[in-house]
Amino acid sequence: MYAYKDQPDGVFPSVCSLDCPDQCGLLVHKKNGRIVKVEGDPNHPVTKGSICNKVRNIKERLYDEKRLSYPMKRVGKKGESRFERITWEEALETITSRWKELIETDGSESILPYSYYGNMGVLNSESMDRRFFYRLGATQLDRKICQSAGEAGYRYTMGDSKGTNPEDTVHAKLIIFWGVNAVSTNMHQVVLAQKARKKGAKIVVIDVHQNQTGKMADWFIPIKPGTDAALALGMMHILFAEHLVDEDFLREYTVGFEELREHVVQYDPETVTQITGVSVDDLYTLARLYGTTSPSFIRIGNGLQHHDNGGMCIRTISCLPALTGQWLKRGGGAIKGNAGYLAFNSDALQRPDFLQNKHTRRINMNQIGRALTELKQPVKSMFVYSTNPAVVAPEGNKVRKGLEREDLFLVVHDLFLTETAKYADIVLPASSSYENTDFFTSYWHHFVQIQQPVIGPYGESKSNVEVFRLLAEKMGFEEPEFRETDEEMIDRALDYPENPFMKHINYTSLTEKQFIRADVQPIIPGKLLTPSGKIELYSEKMKQDGFPPLPTYVPIKQDEKLPYVFVPAPNHNFLNSTFSNNEKHIQLEKEARLYMNVEDAKASGIEDGDQVRVWNSRGECRLTVVVGSQVLPGVVVSQGLWADEPGTKQLVNSLTPDRLSDMGGGAVFFSGRVNVAKG
Ligand SMILES: Nc1nc2c(c(=O)[nH]1)N[C@H]1C(S)=C(S)[C@@H](COP(=O)(O)OP(=O)(O)OC[C@H]3O[C@@H](n4cnc5c(=O)[nH]c(N)nc54)[C@H](O)[C@@H]3O)O[C@H]1N2
Ligand SMILES: Nc1nc2c(c(=O)[nH]1)N[C@H]1C(S)=C(S)[C@@H](COP(=O)(O)OP(=O)(O)OC[C@H]3O[C@@H](n4cnc5c(=O)[nH]c(N)nc54)[C@H](O)[C@@H]3O)O[C@H]1N2
Ligand code: SF4
Ligand SMILES: [Mo]
């Protein structure tokens, strides 16, 4: 039997590697050795053959003529995009000799890895690379750009990243999409919600922007940015006042419900309306709907946590299902993230024990601009892979200033010459996930999946795992772990008795079946990983950590006296900045827009379709305005992380603050303020 990649024609199973909760099963069609079509695998029990438009068009990206196919070195100025082809041997030799020098002169902490999950494959995102940088003694990166604030908040209440099984949510009678643009970012949750709707369920969407998800709702509730905790507390106020809580459940499975009942008295409907902009009537309707409908399910989005108060906001919302006893109802409860169910042996994969100096410094990836421009002991070399900080990290102008530093030796490994790669000294071509071996664990559904190479590597491109194997060899690292094969690493990661749900999953069973359901048991509200084992409405741990022990509304910062809160959210046809450099996807998305309320537009003499300048003390952008009632007055929302084509100014992260969220060291992309004017 030939490997898939060696068969010129046929249809082969695959998995989507993008950073998306759905993690779809795919079927890849090949003709004459090339991918001609990608579709959903109808046999996948959750994603069932439907996939998004982005990936239906992925072959345009895989075979885009701009794709990198050989290593290059810089011959122009930083950022000028002038490069010359070199061999892999020269590239690896240049990198490792420079690093050996730096370790001598400045110490190993002068080298910084910078990566995220451009490819969600476990091997390619967090295995050989981690071993390598631990062994090197490089500065450690805190990878907190995405879900860390919310994860920290959810953990205080529920103990772990575990929630409802999404497949069960078809049984829910009320589904709340809260701060999640699910039509674009978790489409199969929408499919499940629509199935539930056919059986009589109601779909409520709470968002600062009536985007495609808001438009599909039975009821859309617009809210002021960063005020959702107050809304949840107002709901709790009414639930307690009107005896709509499940007292038996609260007594048996929670800590602190008596304290919470007292505490929420202050969040009366008038006060909450003032804070959130949700009317008193709507607040009553929502609370009563939630208090009288069961099973009810809340999909807690990422949008909420990208605020100054993001951790506390998600901590607060995650208390709601306990009030009405939802955790014992099939399809009831909430999902913030479900990664906890599919835990594998990450220590065996990453080998943190290779790091000798346990006090090695750490840098939070959200503050990379500061780190590159302000540190007393500077970062002298950075290796960027699977992420595009020049576009996705906050305080973009500071990031670019750092990347421009003449004395920064920058290596970028990517499929494309991204905005970040333009500043590189050495550019390395990356293979796509379709060219690699890897395994995948969803952070939403309960399936583990395998990727076997469907095509050979594009040009001279190499996977992350392979690049770090080669770098280790050149550095002279002799540990056998640097020579492990992909198959050995998969088995090592899945050999993890601590997670009984995945006992039956290993490399062999995955290659036989392609996707395997973990044997997940629903969470038991008395046996959680919180200190008490119960759902902690009152958290002593939070008190020790310096937070209010009860759920609390804390306003976001008014960082500048500017009229609008700016919410630069993702869009439908890109995935973060991925696809922002592919013609097909740009055409689908058309342009970088800014949504503005009619009243604000009128007051500033702005009309629909105008080009506007959006600015604050950190930078400026030029976007095309859509005037309407999709956002409340005082709020402007953009969509998509666009690259800067010549003559454009659309890097929205030029405007976002790099301060950190209340907990978890998260990013606060959506809490900054801006001004907007025509021109
Ligand atoms: N098409 C597409 N899919 C994606 C991505 C993408 O870029 N494009 N990105 C992927 C990644 S990495 C992630 S983390 C997820 C993110 O996907 P989601 O969980 O959907 O999170 P966001 O899209 O960041 O924000 C969701 C919503 O929050 C709203 N929002 C912002 N602030 C507030 C607030 O204060 N209150 C309320 N109620 N709503 C608010 C925004 O208007 C937006 O509609 O999606 C993944 N999937
Ligand atoms: N304003 C604003 N900023 C945001 C967000 C927001 O909502 N608003 N969302 C934030 C969130 S939630 C996230 S998760 C981050 C995500 O930000 P990033 O992690 O930077 O995600 P992408 O922009 O998709 O960039 C991934 C890069 O990895 C490359 N890549 C893909 N596969 C591989 C591979 O196998 N190997 C290598 N070496 N490279 C590969 C891709 O070509 C792409 O250039 O952005 C954050 N930034
Ligand atoms: S991006 Fe998400 S919805 Fe689209 S194919 Fe990949 S996993 Fe499925
Ligand atoms: Mo993310």
Short mmCIF file of N, CA, C and O in Angstrom, two decimals, residues 417-463:
data_model
loop_
_atom_site.label_atom_id
_atom_site.label_comp_id
_atom_site.label_asym_id
_atom_site.label_seq_id
_atom_site.Cartn_x
_atom_site.Cartn_y
_atom_site.Cartn_z
N LEU A 417 5.53 34.96 2.43
CA LEU A 417 6.31 36.10 2.89
C LEU A 417 5.34 37.06 3.59
O LEU A 417 4.85 38.01 3.00
N THR A 418 5.05 36.74 4.84
CA THR A 418 4.08 37.53 5.60
C THR A 418 4.65 38.91 5.91
O THR A 418 5.84 39.16 5.69
N GLU A 419 3.82 39.77 6.48
CA GLU A 419 4.29 41.10 6.91
C GLU A 419 5.49 40.94 7.85
O GLU A 419 6.39 41.77 7.84
N THR A 420 5.45 39.91 8.67
CA THR A 420 6.57 39.66 9.60
C THR A 420 7.81 39.22 8.84
O THR A 420 8.92 39.70 9.08
N ALA A 421 7.60 38.29 7.89
CA ALA A 421 8.74 37.73 7.15
C ALA A 421 9.48 38.81 6.37
O ALA A 421 10.68 38.66 6.11
N LYS A 422 8.78 39.88 5.99
CA LYS A 422 9.44 40.95 5.25
C LYS A 422 10.62 41.56 6.02
O LYS A 422 11.50 42.16 5.44
N TYR A 423 10.60 41.41 7.34
CA TYR A 423 11.69 41.96 8.16
C TYR A 423 12.78 40.93 8.46
O TYR A 423 13.73 41.23 9.18
N ALA A 424 12.63 39.71 7.93
CA ALA A 424 13.53 38.63 8.34
C ALA A 424 14.91 38.74 7.72
O ALA A 424 15.08 39.30 6.64
N ASP A 425 15.89 38.18 8.43
CA ASP A 425 17.23 38.02 7.86
C ASP A 425 17.29 36.72 7.08
O ASP A 425 17.93 36.63 6.06
N ILE A 426 16.61 35.71 7.62
CA ILE A 426 16.52 34.41 6.93
C ILE A 426 15.04 34.01 6.89
O ILE A 426 14.35 34.06 7.91
N VAL A 427 14.58 33.63 5.70
CA VAL A 427 13.20 33.15 5.55
C VAL A 427 13.26 31.67 5.18
O VAL A 427 14.00 31.28 4.28
N LEU A 428 12.47 30.86 5.90
CA LEU A 428 12.44 29.42 5.63
C LEU A 428 11.05 29.02 5.13
O LEU A 428 10.05 29.45 5.71
N PRO A 429 10.96 28.20 4.08
CA PRO A 429 9.64 27.80 3.57
C PRO A 429 9.04 26.66 4.40
O PRO A 429 9.72 25.67 4.68
N ALA A 430 7.77 26.80 4.79
CA ALA A 430 7.10 25.77 5.60
C ALA A 430 6.19 24.93 4.71
O ALA A 430 5.51 25.45 3.82
N SER A 431 6.15 23.65 5.02
CA SER A 431 5.19 22.78 4.32
C SER A 431 3.82 23.03 4.93
O SER A 431 3.69 23.49 6.06
N SER A 432 2.77 22.74 4.17
CA SER A 432 1.42 22.89 4.73
C SER A 432 1.07 21.62 5.49
O SER A 432 1.74 20.60 5.34
N SER A 433 0.02 21.70 6.29
CA SER A 433 -0.34 20.52 7.09
C SER A 433 -0.67 19.33 6.20
O SER A 433 -0.50 18.19 6.62
N TYR A 434 -1.11 19.57 4.97
CA TYR A 434 -1.46 18.47 4.05
C TYR A 434 -0.22 17.69 3.62
O TYR A 434 -0.32 16.64 3.01
N GLU A 435 0.95 18.26 3.94
CA GLU A 435 2.21 17.63 3.53
C GLU A 435 2.88 16.92 4.72
O GLU A 435 3.95 16.36 4.58
N ASN A 436 2.26 16.97 5.89
CA ASN A 436 2.89 16.49 7.13
C ASN A 436 2.16 15.30 7.75
O ASN A 436 1.01 15.04 7.44
N THR A 437 2.85 14.69 8.72
CA THR A 437 2.21 13.73 9.62
C THR A 437 1.94 14.47 10.93
O THR A 437 2.81 15.21 11.41
N ASP A 438 0.75 14.27 11.50
CA ASP A 438 0.46 14.96 12.76
C ASP A 438 -0.81 14.39 13.39
O ASP A 438 -1.50 13.59 12.77
N PHE A 439 -1.06 14.77 14.64
CA PHE A 439 -2.37 14.41 15.20
C PHE A 439 -3.00 15.66 15.80
O PHE A 439 -2.30 16.64 16.11
N PHE A 440 -4.33 15.62 15.92
CA PHE A 440 -5.10 16.81 16.26
C PHE A 440 -6.10 16.52 17.37
O PHE A 440 -6.76 15.48 17.35
N THR A 441 -6.22 17.45 18.30
CA THR A 441 -7.24 17.35 19.34
C THR A 441 -8.06 18.63 19.29
O THR A 441 -7.51 19.72 19.37
N SER A 442 -9.35 18.50 19.12
CA SER A 442 -10.21 19.69 19.01
C SER A 442 -10.38 20.34 20.38
O SER A 442 -10.33 19.66 21.40
N TYR A 443 -10.57 21.65 20.40
CA TYR A 443 -10.90 22.29 21.68
C TYR A 443 -12.40 22.55 21.80
O TYR A 443 -12.85 23.34 22.61
N TRP A 444 -13.17 21.83 20.96
CA TRP A 444 -14.63 21.98 21.04
C TRP A 444 -15.29 20.59 21.07
O TRP A 444 -15.94 20.23 22.02
N HIS A 445 -15.05 19.76 20.02
CA HIS A 445 -15.66 18.41 20.04
C HIS A 445 -14.70 17.39 20.66
O HIS A 445 -13.61 17.75 21.10
N HIS A 446 -15.13 16.13 20.69
CA HIS A 446 -14.40 15.13 21.46
C HIS A 446 -13.59 14.15 20.60
O HIS A 446 -13.33 13.02 21.02
N PHE A 447 -13.24 14.55 19.37
CA PHE A 447 -12.52 13.64 18.48
C PHE A 447 -11.04 13.95 18.38
O PHE A 447 -10.63 15.10 18.35
N VAL A 448 -10.25 12.85 18.34
CA VAL A 448 -8.82 12.96 18.03
C VAL A 448 -8.67 12.48 16.59
O VAL A 448 -9.30 11.50 16.19
N GLN A 449 -7.85 13.19 15.80
CA GLN A 449 -7.74 12.86 14.39
C GLN A 449 -6.28 12.80 13.96
O GLN A 449 -5.41 13.39 14.60
N ILE A 450 -6.06 12.09 12.87
CA ILE A 450 -4.68 12.01 12.36
C ILE A 450 -4.58 12.65 10.99
O ILE A 450 -5.54 12.63 10.21
N GLN A 451 -3.43 13.23 10.73
CA GLN A 451 -3.10 13.73 9.39
C GLN A 451 -1.95 12.90 8.86
O GLN A 451 -0.92 12.80 9.52
N GLN A 452 -2.16 12.28 7.71
CA GLN A 452 -1.03 11.65 7.04
C GLN A 452 -0.78 12.46 5.78
O GLN A 452 -1.73 12.96 5.18
N PRO A 453 0.49 12.58 5.36
CA PRO A 453 0.76 13.44 4.21
C PRO A 453 -0.07 13.02 2.99
O PRO A 453 -0.07 11.84 2.63
N VAL A 454 -0.78 13.97 2.44
CA VAL A 454 -1.61 13.70 1.27
C VAL A 454 -0.85 14.06 0.00
O VAL A 454 -1.08 13.50 -1.06
N ILE A 455 0.03 15.04 0.11
CA ILE A 455 0.89 15.42 -1.01
C ILE A 455 2.33 15.54 -0.50
O ILE A 455 2.55 15.66 0.71
N GLY A 456 3.26 15.53 -1.41
CA GLY A 456 4.66 15.73 -1.05
C GLY A 456 4.90 17.19 -0.72
O GLY A 456 4.05 18.04 -1.01
N PRO A 457 6.07 17.50 -0.10
CA PRO A 457 6.33 18.89 0.27
C PRO A 457 6.38 19.81 -0.95
O PRO A 457 6.87 19.42 -2.00
N TYR A 458 5.86 21.03 -0.77
CA TYR A 458 5.87 22.04 -1.83
C TYR A 458 7.29 22.56 -1.96
O TYR A 458 7.86 23.08 -1.00
N GLY A 459 7.86 22.47 -3.15
CA GLY A 459 9.24 22.93 -3.37
C GLY A 459 10.17 22.32 -2.34
O GLY A 459 10.12 21.12 -2.07
N GLU A 460 10.98 23.17 -1.73
CA GLU A 460 11.92 22.69 -0.71
C GLU A 460 11.36 22.88 0.71
O GLU A 460 12.11 22.88 1.67
N SER A 461 10.06 23.08 0.82
CA SER A 461 9.52 23.42 2.15
C SER A 461 9.65 22.25 3.12
O SER A 461 9.69 21.09 2.73
N LYS A 462 9.72 22.60 4.40
CA LYS A 462 9.84 21.59 5.46
C LYS A 462 8.87 21.91 6.61
O LYS A 462 8.56 23.07 6.86
N SER A 463 8.49 20.85 7.31
CA SER A 463 7.59 21.02 8.45
C SER A 463 8.36 21.61 9.64
O SER A 463 9.60 21.55 9.68
#
